[in-house]
């Protein structure tokens, strides 16, 4: 059901079978078959070695997060992946809600083995991107200590900022997978 919701019931447009395959090292890990926009086979063939997946579709999420959060009904659970109930807003894909939840609930978990990666992103963009809970918004803060709102931040800086926040919250770790849609568009 999550897969159908993610693609808003338009996962395939023909009556023939559609496939989603997860392959690692030449071995099939997961096979999913879809027909008439319904998942009818979900077969886990091997162990999946990650326990968390995050999809960054677009860095503009930093600008739209508050709008999306406000548009969700007050009764809807922010994370509804473990629920069999459909989302109150079926026009917002689950991966978007998942990413916003991860970005706005920063826990600053220690990631000793990933500190070097965080520092590299900080050096690359000459600053950091963070969520200010008191202002309910994201900011970029450079070496000059100026707070810059997302609308005024370059797309590449936003992308590295998203990675920074996911590192800080523990959502990027050795048991997670990070998918950046079209990174060549956002990181140039």
mmCIF file of N, CA, C and O in Angstrom, residues 134-170:
data_model
loop_
_atom_site.group_PDB
_atom_site.id
_atom_site.type_symbol
_atom_site.label_atom_id
_atom_site.label_comp_id
_atom_site.label_asym_id
_atom_site.label_seq_id
_atom_site.Cartn_x
_atom_site.Cartn_y
_atom_site.Cartn_z
ATOM 1 N N UNK A 134 12.447 27.592 17.310
ATOM 2 C CA UNK A 134 11.722 28.760 17.819
ATOM 3 C C UNK A 134 11.107 29.586 16.683
ATOM 4 O O UNK A 134 10.055 30.191 16.848
ATOM 5 N N UNK A 135 11.757 29.608 15.529
ATOM 6 C CA UNK A 135 11.248 30.346 14.376
ATOM 7 C C UNK A 135 10.471 29.451 13.400
ATOM 8 O O UNK A 135 9.875 29.947 12.448
ATOM 9 N N UNK A 136 10.535 28.130 13.635
ATOM 10 C CA UNK A 136 9.884 27.156 12.758
ATOM 11 C C UNK A 136 10.321 27.318 11.294
ATOM 12 O O UNK A 136 9.508 27.251 10.382
ATOM 13 N N UNK A 137 11.615 27.521 11.101
ATOM 14 C CA UNK A 137 12.130 27.647 9.743
ATOM 15 C C UNK A 137 13.583 27.190 9.679
ATOM 16 O O UNK A 137 14.227 26.996 10.708
ATOM 17 N N UNK A 138 14.044 27.015 8.467
ATOM 18 C CA UNK A 138 15.424 26.625 8.222
ATOM 19 C C UNK A 138 16.254 27.866 7.943
ATOM 20 O O UNK A 138 15.748 28.866 7.426
ATOM 21 N N UNK A 139 17.534 27.768 8.263
ATOM 22 C CA UNK A 139 18.471 28.847 7.984
ATOM 23 C C UNK A 139 19.795 28.266 7.528
ATOM 24 O O UNK A 139 20.168 27.163 7.907
ATOM 25 N N UNK A 140 20.501 29.053 6.740
ATOM 26 C CA UNK A 140 21.907 28.805 6.454
ATOM 27 C C UNK A 140 22.681 29.845 7.247
ATOM 28 O O UNK A 140 22.359 31.031 7.212
ATOM 29 N N UNK A 141 23.689 29.379 7.975
ATOM 30 C CA UNK A 141 24.554 30.291 8.717
ATOM 31 C C UNK A 141 25.974 30.071 8.248
ATOM 32 O O UNK A 141 26.544 29.008 8.428
ATOM 33 N N UNK A 142 26.541 31.109 7.628
ATOM 34 C CA UNK A 142 27.896 31.040 7.118
ATOM 35 C C UNK A 142 28.909 31.502 8.148
ATOM 36 O O UNK A 142 28.570 31.777 9.305
ATOM 37 N N UNK A 143 30.134 31.612 7.721
ATOM 38 C CA UNK A 143 31.207 32.013 8.629
ATOM 39 C C UNK A 143 31.027 33.433 9.160
ATOM 40 O O UNK A 143 31.599 33.785 10.187
ATOM 41 N N UNK A 144 30.189 34.238 8.507
ATOM 42 C CA UNK A 144 29.935 35.608 8.977
ATOM 43 C C UNK A 144 28.791 35.669 9.995
ATOM 44 O O UNK A 144 28.388 36.747 10.419
ATOM 45 N N UNK A 145 28.239 34.508 10.369
ATOM 46 C CA UNK A 145 27.164 34.364 11.353
ATOM 47 C C UNK A 145 25.833 34.974 10.933
ATOM 48 O O UNK A 145 24.940 35.131 11.761
ATOM 49 N N UNK A 146 25.669 35.318 9.677
ATOM 50 C CA UNK A 146 24.373 35.802 9.189
ATOM 51 C C UNK A 146 23.436 34.618 8.977
ATOM 52 O O UNK A 146 23.843 33.581 8.446
ATOM 53 N N UNK A 147 22.176 34.771 9.377
ATOM 54 C CA UNK A 147 21.154 33.753 9.148
ATOM 55 C C UNK A 147 20.454 34.068 7.831
ATOM 56 O O UNK A 147 19.861 35.131 7.681
ATOM 57 N N UNK A 148 20.511 33.131 6.898
ATOM 58 C CA UNK A 148 19.916 33.336 5.585
ATOM 59 C C UNK A 148 18.791 32.321 5.392
ATOM 60 O O UNK A 148 18.993 31.123 5.592
ATOM 61 N N UNK A 149 17.615 32.813 4.993
ATOM 62 C CA UNK A 149 16.453 31.939 4.777
ATOM 63 C C UNK A 149 16.627 31.123 3.497
ATOM 64 O O UNK A 149 17.326 31.534 2.567
ATOM 65 N N UNK A 150 15.951 29.961 3.428
ATOM 66 C CA UNK A 150 16.134 29.043 2.297
ATOM 67 C C UNK A 150 15.883 29.645 0.917
ATOM 68 O O UNK A 150 16.531 29.257 -0.045
ATOM 69 N N UNK A 151 14.973 30.574 0.804
ATOM 70 C CA UNK A 151 14.684 31.160 -0.509
ATOM 71 C C UNK A 151 15.902 31.874 -1.085
ATOM 72 O O UNK A 151 16.033 32.022 -2.293
ATOM 73 N N UNK A 152 16.837 32.267 -0.223
ATOM 74 C CA UNK A 152 18.032 32.992 -0.644
ATOM 75 C C UNK A 152 19.298 32.139 -0.637
ATOM 76 O O UNK A 152 20.399 32.664 -0.702
ATOM 77 N N UNK A 153 19.114 30.827 -0.543
ATOM 78 C CA UNK A 153 20.244 29.897 -0.502
ATOM 79 C C UNK A 153 20.340 29.181 -1.847
ATOM 80 O O UNK A 153 19.332 28.743 -2.395
ATOM 81 N N UNK A 154 21.541 29.034 -2.364
ATOM 82 C CA UNK A 154 21.755 28.313 -3.623
ATOM 83 C C UNK A 154 21.326 26.852 -3.478
ATOM 84 O O UNK A 154 21.400 26.268 -2.396
ATOM 85 N N UNK A 155 20.878 26.283 -4.576
ATOM 86 C CA UNK A 155 20.373 24.905 -4.576
ATOM 87 C C UNK A 155 21.415 23.909 -4.084
ATOM 88 O O UNK A 155 21.097 23.009 -3.313
ATOM 89 N N UNK A 156 22.659 24.042 -4.508
ATOM 90 C CA UNK A 156 23.710 23.127 -4.057
ATOM 91 C C UNK A 156 23.946 23.228 -2.562
ATOM 92 O O UNK A 156 24.155 22.224 -1.883
ATOM 93 N N UNK A 157 23.905 24.449 -2.033
ATOM 94 C CA UNK A 157 24.069 24.651 -0.588
ATOM 95 C C UNK A 157 22.908 23.993 0.162
ATOM 96 O O UNK A 157 23.112 23.350 1.193
ATOM 97 N N UNK A 158 21.704 24.119 -0.378
ATOM 98 C CA UNK A 158 20.538 23.460 0.247
ATOM 99 C C UNK A 158 20.742 21.948 0.295
ATOM 100 O O UNK A 158 20.461 21.307 1.305
ATOM 101 N N UNK A 159 21.228 21.389 -0.803
ATOM 102 C CA UNK A 159 21.425 19.934 -0.853
ATOM 103 C C UNK A 159 22.450 19.485 0.179
ATOM 104 O O UNK A 159 22.210 18.529 0.926
ATOM 105 N N UNK A 160 23.588 20.173 0.241
ATOM 106 C CA UNK A 160 24.577 19.819 1.265
ATOM 107 C C UNK A 160 24.016 20.062 2.665
ATOM 108 O O UNK A 160 24.317 19.317 3.600
ATOM 109 N N UNK A 161 23.189 21.099 2.818
ATOM 110 C CA UNK A 161 22.555 21.365 4.108
ATOM 111 C C UNK A 161 21.615 20.248 4.526
ATOM 112 O O UNK A 161 21.557 19.881 5.703
ATOM 113 N N UNK A 162 20.878 19.695 3.572
ATOM 114 C CA UNK A 162 20.001 18.557 3.874
ATOM 115 C C UNK A 162 20.827 17.375 4.371
ATOM 116 O O UNK A 162 20.471 16.713 5.348
ATOM 117 N N UNK A 163 21.949 17.141 3.706
ATOM 118 C CA UNK A 163 22.839 16.053 4.126
ATOM 119 C C UNK A 163 23.369 16.324 5.530
ATOM 120 O O UNK A 163 23.413 15.420 6.369
ATOM 121 N N UNK A 164 23.756 17.567 5.811
ATOM 122 C CA UNK A 164 24.232 17.922 7.159
ATOM 123 C C UNK A 164 23.179 17.594 8.217
ATOM 124 O O UNK A 164 23.488 16.984 9.248
ATOM 125 N N UNK A 165 21.949 18.023 7.977
ATOM 126 C CA UNK A 165 20.902 17.803 8.979
ATOM 127 C C UNK A 165 20.589 16.326 9.161
ATOM 128 O O UNK A 165 20.331 15.875 10.275
ATOM 129 N N UNK A 166 20.631 15.566 8.075
ATOM 130 C CA UNK A 166 20.400 14.124 8.185
ATOM 131 C C UNK A 166 21.552 13.436 8.925
ATOM 132 O O UNK A 166 21.331 12.475 9.673
ATOM 133 N N UNK A 167 22.759 13.922 8.737
ATOM 134 C CA UNK A 167 23.898 13.398 9.504
ATOM 135 C C UNK A 167 23.721 13.689 10.988
ATOM 136 O O UNK A 167 23.899 12.805 11.835
ATOM 137 N N UNK A 168 23.381 14.938 11.311
ATOM 138 C CA UNK A 168 23.228 15.350 12.713
ATOM 139 C C UNK A 168 22.124 14.586 13.430
ATOM 140 O O UNK A 168 22.217 14.331 14.628
ATOM 141 N N UNK A 169 21.080 14.235 12.702
ATOM 142 C CA UNK A 169 19.948 13.553 13.338
ATOM 143 C C UNK A 169 20.117 12.035 13.370
ATOM 144 O O UNK A 169 19.264 11.329 13.887
ATOM 145 N N UNK A 170 21.218 11.550 12.813
ATOM 146 C CA UNK A 170 21.450 10.104 12.826
ATOM 147 C C UNK A 170 20.734 9.367 11.713
ATOM 148 O O UNK A 170 20.723 8.138 11.685
#
